[in-house]
PDB file of C-alpha atoms in Angstrom:
ATOM      1  CA  MET P 781       0.000   0.000   0.000  1.00  0.00           C
ATOM      2  CA  LYS P 782       1.509   3.296  -1.140  1.00  0.00           C
ATOM      3  CA  PHE P 783       0.841   6.830   0.094  1.00  0.00           C
ATOM      4  CA  LYS P 784       1.606  10.004  -1.840  1.00  0.00           C
ATOM      5  CA  TYR P 785       1.307  13.652  -0.837  1.00  0.00           C
ATOM      6  CA  ILE P 786       2.098  16.729  -2.953  1.00  0.00           C
ATOM      7  CA  VAL P 787       2.938  19.771  -0.846  1.00  0.00           C
ATOM      8  CA  ASP P 788       0.971  22.876  -1.803  1.00  0.00           C
ATOM      9  CA  HIS P 789       1.915  26.481  -1.039  1.00  0.00           C
ATOM     10  CA  GLU P 790      -0.069  26.565   2.222  1.00  0.00           C
ATOM     11  CA  ASN P 791       1.757  23.520   3.625  1.00  0.00           C
ATOM     12  CA  ARG P 792       5.309  24.572   2.807  1.00  0.00           C
ATOM     13  CA  GLY P 793       7.460  24.717   5.926  1.00  0.00           C
ATOM     14  CA  ARG P 794       5.860  21.671   7.523  1.00  0.00           C
ATOM     15  CA  THR P 795       7.980  18.646   8.370  1.00  0.00           C
ATOM     16  CA  VAL P 796       7.617  15.199   6.864  1.00  0.00           C
ATOM     17  CA  TYR P 797       6.676  13.958  10.335  1.00  0.00           C
ATOM     18  CA  SER P 798       3.685  16.305  10.536  1.00  0.00           C
ATOM     19  CA  ILE P 799       2.405  15.066   7.170  1.00  0.00           C
ATOM     20  CA  LEU P 800       2.755  11.426   8.203  1.00  0.00           C
ATOM     21  CA  ARG P 801       0.957  12.031  11.493  1.00  0.00           C
ATOM     22  CA  GLU P 802      -1.747  14.504  10.491  1.00  0.00           C
ATOM     23  CA  GLU P 803      -2.450  13.812   6.814  1.00  0.00           C
ATOM     24  CA  PHE P 804      -1.737  10.080   6.589  1.00  0.00           C
ATOM     25  CA  GLU P 805      -2.747   9.456  10.246  1.00  0.00           C
ATOM     26  CA  PHE P 806       0.205   7.130  10.804  1.00  0.00           C
ATOM     27  CA  SER P 807       0.889   6.008  14.369  1.00  0.00           C
ATOM     28  CA  ASN P 808       4.261   6.806  15.944  1.00  0.00           C
ATOM     29  CA  ARG P 809       4.998   3.075  16.015  1.00  0.00           C
ATOM     30  CA  LEU P 810       4.461   2.804  12.252  1.00  0.00           C
ATOM     31  CA  ILE P 811       6.586   5.892  11.614  1.00  0.00           C
ATOM     32  CA  ARG P 812       9.434   4.360  13.640  1.00  0.00           C
ATOM     33  CA  LYS P 813       9.216   1.181  11.537  1.00  0.00           C
ATOM     34  CA  LEU P 814       9.260   3.209   8.323  1.00  0.00           C
ATOM     35  CA  LYS P 815      12.316   5.122   9.536  1.00  0.00           C
ATOM     36  CA  ARG P 816      14.075   1.904  10.501  1.00  0.00           C
ATOM     37  CA  ASN P 817      13.377   0.389   7.075  1.00  0.00           C
ATOM     38  CA  LYS P 818      14.273   3.639   5.248  1.00  0.00           C
ATOM     39  CA  LEU P 819      10.960   3.791   3.402  1.00  0.00           C
ATOM     40  CA  ILE P 820      10.174   7.525   3.598  1.00  0.00           C
ATOM     41  CA  PHE P 821      10.946   9.412   0.380  1.00  0.00           C
ATOM     42  CA  CYS P 822      10.682  12.993  -0.817  1.00  0.00           C
ATOM     43  CA  ASN P 823      11.142  13.655  -4.533  1.00  0.00           C
ATOM     44  CA  GLY P 824      12.505  10.121  -4.916  1.00  0.00           C
ATOM     45  CA  THR P 825      15.170  10.521  -2.226  1.00  0.00           C
ATOM     46  CA  GLN P 826      15.097   8.891   1.208  1.00  0.00           C
ATOM     47  CA  VAL P 827      14.660  11.610   3.857  1.00  0.00           C
ATOM     48  CA  ASN P 828      14.490  12.109   7.613  1.00  0.00           C
ATOM     49  CA  VAL P 829      11.113  12.870   9.211  1.00  0.00           C
ATOM     50  CA  ARG P 830      12.504  16.252  10.350  1.00  0.00           C
ATOM     51  CA  TYR P 831      12.966  17.331   6.733  1.00  0.00           C
ATOM     52  CA  VAL P 832      11.264  20.701   6.099  1.00  0.00           C
ATOM     53  CA  LEU P 833       9.057  20.634   3.030  1.00  0.00           C
ATOM     54  CA  LYS P 834       8.879  23.062   0.112  1.00  0.00           C
ATOM     55  CA  THR P 835       6.065  23.782  -2.341  1.00  0.00           C
ATOM     56  CA  ASN P 836       5.607  20.957  -4.880  1.00  0.00           C
ATOM     57  CA  ASP P 837       7.658  18.471  -2.861  1.00  0.00           C
ATOM     58  CA  ILE P 838       6.300  14.942  -3.281  1.00  0.00           C
ATOM     59  CA  ILE P 839       6.246  12.613  -0.279  1.00  0.00           C
ATOM     60  CA  GLU P 840       5.959   8.897  -1.040  1.00  0.00           C
ATOM     61  CA  VAL P 841       5.721   6.043   1.452  1.00  0.00           C
ATOM     62  CA  ASN P 842       5.278   2.306   0.906  1.00  0.00           C
ATOM     63  CA  ILE P 843       4.064   0.611   4.089  1.00  0.00           C
ATOM     64  CA  ASP P 844       4.198  -2.960   2.751  1.00  0.00           C
ATOM     65  CA  PHE P 845       7.579  -3.755   4.267  1.00  0.00           C
ATOM     66  CA  LYS P 846       8.544  -7.291   5.254  1.00  0.00           C
ATOM     67  CA  GLU P 847       7.868  -8.427   8.817  1.00  0.00           C
ATOM     68  CA  THR P 848       6.641 -11.583  10.514  1.00  0.00           C
ATOM     69  CA  SER P 849       5.125 -12.990  13.720  1.00  0.00           C
ATOM     70  CA  GLU P 850       7.985 -15.209  14.864  1.00  0.00           C
ATOM     71  CA  ASN P 851       5.961 -16.817  17.669  1.00  0.00           C
ATOM     72  CA  ILE P 852       3.301 -18.195  15.287  1.00  0.00           C
ATOM     73  CA  GLU P 853       4.074 -21.478  13.546  1.00  0.00           C
ATOM     74  CA  PRO P 854       2.702 -21.828   9.999  1.00  0.00           C
ATOM     75  CA  VAL P 855       0.290 -24.771   9.786  1.00  0.00           C
ATOM     76  CA  LYS P 856      -1.605 -25.862   6.679  1.00  0.00           C
ATOM     77  CA  MET P 857      -5.364 -25.626   7.250  1.00  0.00           C
ATOM     78  CA  ASP P 858      -8.576 -25.554   5.261  1.00  0.00           C
ATOM     79  CA  LEU P 859      -9.512 -21.872   5.458  1.00  0.00           C
ATOM     80  CA  ASN P 860     -12.928 -20.571   4.456  1.00  0.00           C
ATOM     81  CA  ILE P 861     -11.901 -17.222   2.963  1.00  0.00           C
ATOM     82  CA  LEU P 862     -14.879 -14.907   2.493  1.00  0.00           C
ATOM     83  CA  TYR P 863     -13.054 -11.853   1.147  1.00  0.00           C
ATOM     84  CA  GLU P 864      -9.501 -10.737   0.457  1.00  0.00           C
ATOM     85  CA  ASP P 865      -7.763  -7.695  -1.016  1.00  0.00           C
ATOM     86  CA  GLU P 866      -4.414  -5.952  -0.551  1.00  0.00           C
ATOM     87  CA  SER P 867      -5.455  -4.622   2.867  1.00  0.00           C
ATOM     88  CA  ILE P 868      -7.499  -7.304   4.658  1.00  0.00           C
ATOM     89  CA  ILE P 869      -8.538 -10.936   4.634  1.00  0.00           C
ATOM     90  CA  ALA P 870     -11.870 -12.057   6.134  1.00  0.00           C
ATOM     91  CA  LEU P 871     -12.531 -15.658   7.130  1.00  0.00           C
ATOM     92  CA  ASP P 872     -15.358 -17.755   8.512  1.00  0.00           C
ATOM     93  CA  LYS P 873     -14.047 -19.074  11.838  1.00  0.00           C
ATOM     94  CA  PRO P 874     -15.490 -22.469  12.831  1.00  0.00           C
ATOM     95  CA  ALA P 875     -16.435 -23.297  16.412  1.00  0.00           C
ATOM     96  CA  GLY P 876     -13.687 -24.910  18.465  1.00  0.00           C
ATOM     97  CA  VAL P 877     -10.914 -22.790  16.946  1.00  0.00           C
ATOM     98  CA  VAL P 878      -9.107 -19.950  18.740  1.00  0.00           C
ATOM     99  CA  ILE P 879      -7.935 -16.811  16.936  1.00  0.00           C
ATOM    100  CA  THR P 880      -4.291 -16.787  18.070  1.00  0.00           C
ATOM    101  CA  PRO P 881      -2.091 -19.385  19.833  1.00  0.00           C
ATOM    102  CA  ILE P 882      -2.845 -19.724  23.545  1.00  0.00           C
ATOM    103  CA  GLY P 883      -2.413 -22.487  26.123  1.00  0.00           C
ATOM    104  CA  VAL P 884      -2.731 -25.899  24.471  1.00  0.00           C
ATOM    105  CA  HIS P 885      -3.705 -24.297  21.141  1.00  0.00           C
ATOM    106  CA  GLN P 886      -0.210 -23.440  19.929  1.00  0.00           C
ATOM    107  CA  ASP P 887      -0.474 -24.990  16.467  1.00  0.00           C
ATOM    108  CA  ASN P 888      -4.195 -25.122  15.646  1.00  0.00           C
ATOM    109  CA  SER P 889      -5.312 -21.505  15.876  1.00  0.00           C
ATOM    110  CA  LEU P 890      -6.676 -19.472  12.983  1.00  0.00           C
ATOM    111  CA  ALA P 891      -3.449 -17.450  13.057  1.00  0.00           C
ATOM    112  CA  ASN P 892      -1.401 -20.602  12.361  1.00  0.00           C
ATOM    113  CA  GLY P 893      -3.446 -21.228   9.223  1.00  0.00           C
ATOM    114  CA  ILE P 894      -3.218 -17.592   8.122  1.00  0.00           C
ATOM    115  CA  MET P 895       0.560 -17.647   8.585  1.00  0.00           C
ATOM    116  CA  TYR P 896       0.849 -20.708   6.326  1.00  0.00           C
ATOM    117  CA  TYR P 897      -1.478 -19.127   3.764  1.00  0.00           C
ATOM    118  CA  PHE P 898       0.470 -15.852   3.711  1.00  0.00           C
ATOM    119  CA  GLN P 899       3.789 -17.663   3.298  1.00  0.00           C
ATOM    120  CA  SER P 900       2.383 -19.757   0.433  1.00  0.00           C
ATOM    121  CA  LYS P 901       1.449 -16.486  -1.315  1.00  0.00           C
ATOM    122  CA  GLY P 902       4.808 -14.850  -0.637  1.00  0.00           C
ATOM    123  CA  VAL P 903       3.279 -12.348   1.802  1.00  0.00           C
ATOM    124  CA  GLN P 904       5.625 -11.466   4.679  1.00  0.00           C
ATOM    125  CA  THR P 905       3.637  -9.608   7.309  1.00  0.00           C
ATOM    126  CA  LYS P 906       2.621  -9.936  10.934  1.00  0.00           C
ATOM    127  CA  ILE P 907      -0.615 -11.625  11.945  1.00  0.00           C
ATOM    128  CA  ARG P 908      -2.984  -8.827  12.978  1.00  0.00           C
ATOM    129  CA  PRO P 909      -6.544  -9.872  13.927  1.00  0.00           C
ATOM    130  CA  VAL P 910      -8.899  -6.892  13.889  1.00  0.00           C
ATOM    131  CA  ASN P 911     -11.727  -8.539  15.829  1.00  0.00           C
ATOM    132  CA  ARG P 912     -12.021 -11.654  17.973  1.00  0.00           C
ATOM    133  CA  LEU P 913     -14.591 -14.366  18.633  1.00  0.00           C
ATOM    134  CA  ASP P 914     -14.822 -16.831  21.512  1.00  0.00           C
ATOM    135  CA  ILE P 915     -13.608 -20.364  20.832  1.00  0.00           C
ATOM    136  CA  ASP P 916     -17.154 -21.770  20.676  1.00  0.00           C
ATOM    137  CA  THR P 917     -18.446 -19.006  18.388  1.00  0.00           C
ATOM    138  CA  THR P 918     -18.444 -19.298  14.611  1.00  0.00           C
ATOM    139  CA  GLY P 919     -18.389 -16.185  12.462  1.00  0.00           C
ATOM    140  CA  VAL P 920     -16.386 -13.649  10.492  1.00  0.00           C
ATOM    141  CA  VAL P 921     -12.881 -12.717  11.652  1.00  0.00           C
ATOM    142  CA  VAL P 922     -10.917  -9.991   9.862  1.00  0.00           C
ATOM    143  CA  PHE P 923      -7.117  -9.835   9.685  1.00  0.00           C
ATOM    144  CA  ALA P 924      -5.289  -6.688   8.540  1.00  0.00           C
ATOM    145  CA  LYS P 925      -2.321  -7.087   6.219  1.00  0.00           C
ATOM    146  CA  ASN P 926      -0.408  -4.072   7.505  1.00  0.00           C
ATOM    147  CA  ALA P 927      -0.134  -1.913  10.608  1.00  0.00           C
ATOM    148  CA  TYR P 928      -1.891   1.107   9.078  1.00  0.00           C
ATOM    149  CA  VAL P 929      -5.066  -0.769   8.141  1.00  0.00           C
ATOM    150  CA  HIS P 930      -5.076  -2.502  11.531  1.00  0.00           C
ATOM    151  CA  ASP P 931      -4.868   0.846  13.328  1.00  0.00           C
ATOM    152  CA  MET P 932      -7.661   2.368  11.218  1.00  0.00           C
ATOM    153  CA  LEU P 933     -10.034  -0.570  11.733  1.00  0.00           C
ATOM    154  CA  ARG P 934      -9.316  -0.696  15.471  1.00  0.00           C
ATOM    155  CA  LYS P 935     -10.157   3.017  15.680  1.00  0.00           C
ATOM    156  CA  GLN P 936     -13.488   2.279  13.986  1.00  0.00           C
ATOM    157  CA  ILE P 937     -14.223  -0.402  16.568  1.00  0.00           C
ATOM    158  CA  MET P 938     -13.358   1.935  19.445  1.00  0.00           C
ATOM    159  CA  ALA P 939     -15.640   4.592  17.917  1.00  0.00           C
ATOM    160  CA  ASN P 940     -18.510   2.067  17.637  1.00  0.00           C
ATOM    161  CA  GLN P 941     -18.418   2.300  13.833  1.00  0.00           C
ATOM    162  CA  TYR P 942     -17.889  -1.444  13.438  1.00  0.00           C
ATOM    163  CA  GLU P 943     -21.230  -3.242  13.198  1.00  0.00           C
ATOM    164  CA  ARG P 944     -21.466  -6.786  14.556  1.00  0.00           C
ATOM    165  CA  LYS P 945     -24.379  -9.128  13.974  1.00  0.00           C
ATOM    166  CA  TYR P 946     -24.848 -12.443  15.787  1.00  0.00           C
ATOM    167  CA  ILE P 947     -27.190 -15.361  15.146  1.00  0.00           C
ATOM    168  CA  GLY P 948     -27.848 -17.578  18.168  1.00  0.00           C
ATOM    169  CA  ILE P 949     -29.851 -20.629  19.180  1.00  0.00           C
ATOM    170  CA  VAL P 950     -31.802 -20.216  22.429  1.00  0.00           C
ATOM    171  CA  HIS P 951     -33.618 -22.498  24.847  1.00  0.00           C
ATOM    172  CA  GLY P 952     -37.369 -22.078  25.254  1.00  0.00           C
ATOM    173  CA  CYS P 953     -39.829 -20.321  22.968  1.00  0.00           C
ATOM    174  CA  PRO P 954     -40.861 -16.631  23.103  1.00  0.00           C
ATOM    175  CA  VAL P 955     -44.571 -15.852  23.118  1.00  0.00           C
ATOM    176  CA  GLU P 956     -44.256 -13.475  20.157  1.00  0.00           C
ATOM    177  CA  GLN P 957     -43.172 -14.975  16.813  1.00  0.00           C
ATOM    178  CA  THR P 958     -40.901 -12.003  16.077  1.00  0.00           C
ATOM    179  CA  GLY P 959     -39.572  -9.192  18.206  1.00  0.00           C
ATOM    180  CA  THR P 960     -36.697  -6.990  19.284  1.00  0.00           C
ATOM    181  CA  ILE P 961     -34.837  -6.967  22.597  1.00  0.00           C
ATOM    182  CA  ASN P 962     -33.142  -3.632  23.184  1.00  0.00           C
ATOM    183  CA  LEU P 963     -31.320  -3.883  26.517  1.00  0.00           C
ATOM    184  CA  PRO P 964     -27.734  -3.081  27.554  1.00  0.00           C
ATOM    185  CA  ILE P 965     -25.496  -6.036  28.428  1.00  0.00           C
ATOM    186  CA  ALA P 966     -22.319  -6.393  30.477  1.00  0.00           C
ATOM    187  CA  ARG P 967     -19.955  -9.189  31.468  1.00  0.00           C
ATOM    188  CA  CYS P 968     -21.251 -11.514  34.185  1.00  0.00           C
ATOM    189  CA  PRO P 969     -19.271 -11.469  37.439  1.00  0.00           C
ATOM    190  CA  ASN P 970     -16.501 -14.112  37.510  1.00  0.00           C
ATOM    191  CA  SER P 971     -16.803 -14.865  33.769  1.00  0.00           C
ATOM    192  CA  ILE P 972     -14.892 -13.625  30.734  1.00  0.00           C
ATOM    193  CA  ILE P 973     -17.463 -15.024  28.275  1.00  0.00           C
ATOM    194  CA  LEU P 974     -20.987 -14.866  29.736  1.00  0.00           C
ATOM    195  CA  ARG P 975     -23.009 -11.647  29.485  1.00  0.00           C
ATOM    196  CA  GLU P 976     -26.086 -10.407  31.350  1.00  0.00           C
ATOM    197  CA  VAL P 977     -28.527  -7.511  31.122  1.00  0.00           C
ATOM    198  CA  SER P 978     -27.086  -4.552  33.024  1.00  0.00           C
ATOM    199  CA  GLN P 979     -28.012  -0.864  33.029  1.00  0.00           C
ATOM    200  CA  SER P 980     -24.293  -0.052  33.140  1.00  0.00           C
ATOM    201  CA  GLY P 981     -23.566  -2.267  30.130  1.00  0.00           C
ATOM    202  CA  ALA P 982     -22.995  -1.552  26.451  1.00  0.00           C
ATOM    203  CA  PRO P 983     -25.909  -1.030  24.029  1.00  0.00           C
ATOM    204  CA  SER P 984     -27.192  -4.286  22.526  1.00  0.00           C
ATOM    205  CA  VAL P 985     -30.066  -4.887  20.104  1.00  0.00           C
ATOM    206  CA  THR P 986     -31.365  -8.401  19.338  1.00  0.00           C
ATOM    207  CA  HIS P 987     -33.903  -9.059  16.571  1.00  0.00           C
ATOM    208  CA  TYR P 988     -35.437 -12.526  16.788  1.00  0.00           C
ATOM    209  CA  THR P 989     -37.716 -14.770  14.751  1.00  0.00           C
ATOM    210  CA  VAL P 990     -39.133 -18.061  16.040  1.00  0.00           C
ATOM    211  CA  ILE P 991     -38.261 -20.741  13.476  1.00  0.00           C
ATOM    212  CA  GLU P 992     -39.537 -23.844  15.260  1.00  0.00           C
TER     213      GLU P 992
END
């Protein structure tokens, strides 16, 4: 993924750093990585972030530098890929599979399969899950292919701009055939998975239809 910025008369005198931070919205961590890999250019020449810009200067940055998650072993898996482009890959996670290696799941997580898939395609990047699902939950999991996209999508989640929809099977049968439950939910005490209705919880809307 490449970024390009042409300096106009009003922005002369600014530093490269200010353009990277304010116009490209790069994090300081990403800027440090770009500096370390010497991937910041102005008019085709590698420059320091303190470089003071002139009118018509052209800043160019390629953020697809090589990196890897050394603690994740590549393992061949059958992946159900729903969507993929140069920025993200979205998969259907089956129940019983964790997102990243943890505990006894060091070589059978979704990240292990993604690592193998990336390597088979010649893609050298870290494994960056954007969202997570519990081990027993099946659904869409998105991985970002670079730090910039990961940061942008995480900001959307934090700003509640990331819509999540769940389909669940419940015990019992509601009186109404269809309906909506609009009640806030929060984590149950002493549980990292279970949720309960709580006035101090996050907004939650459930639309239901009785099937059988």
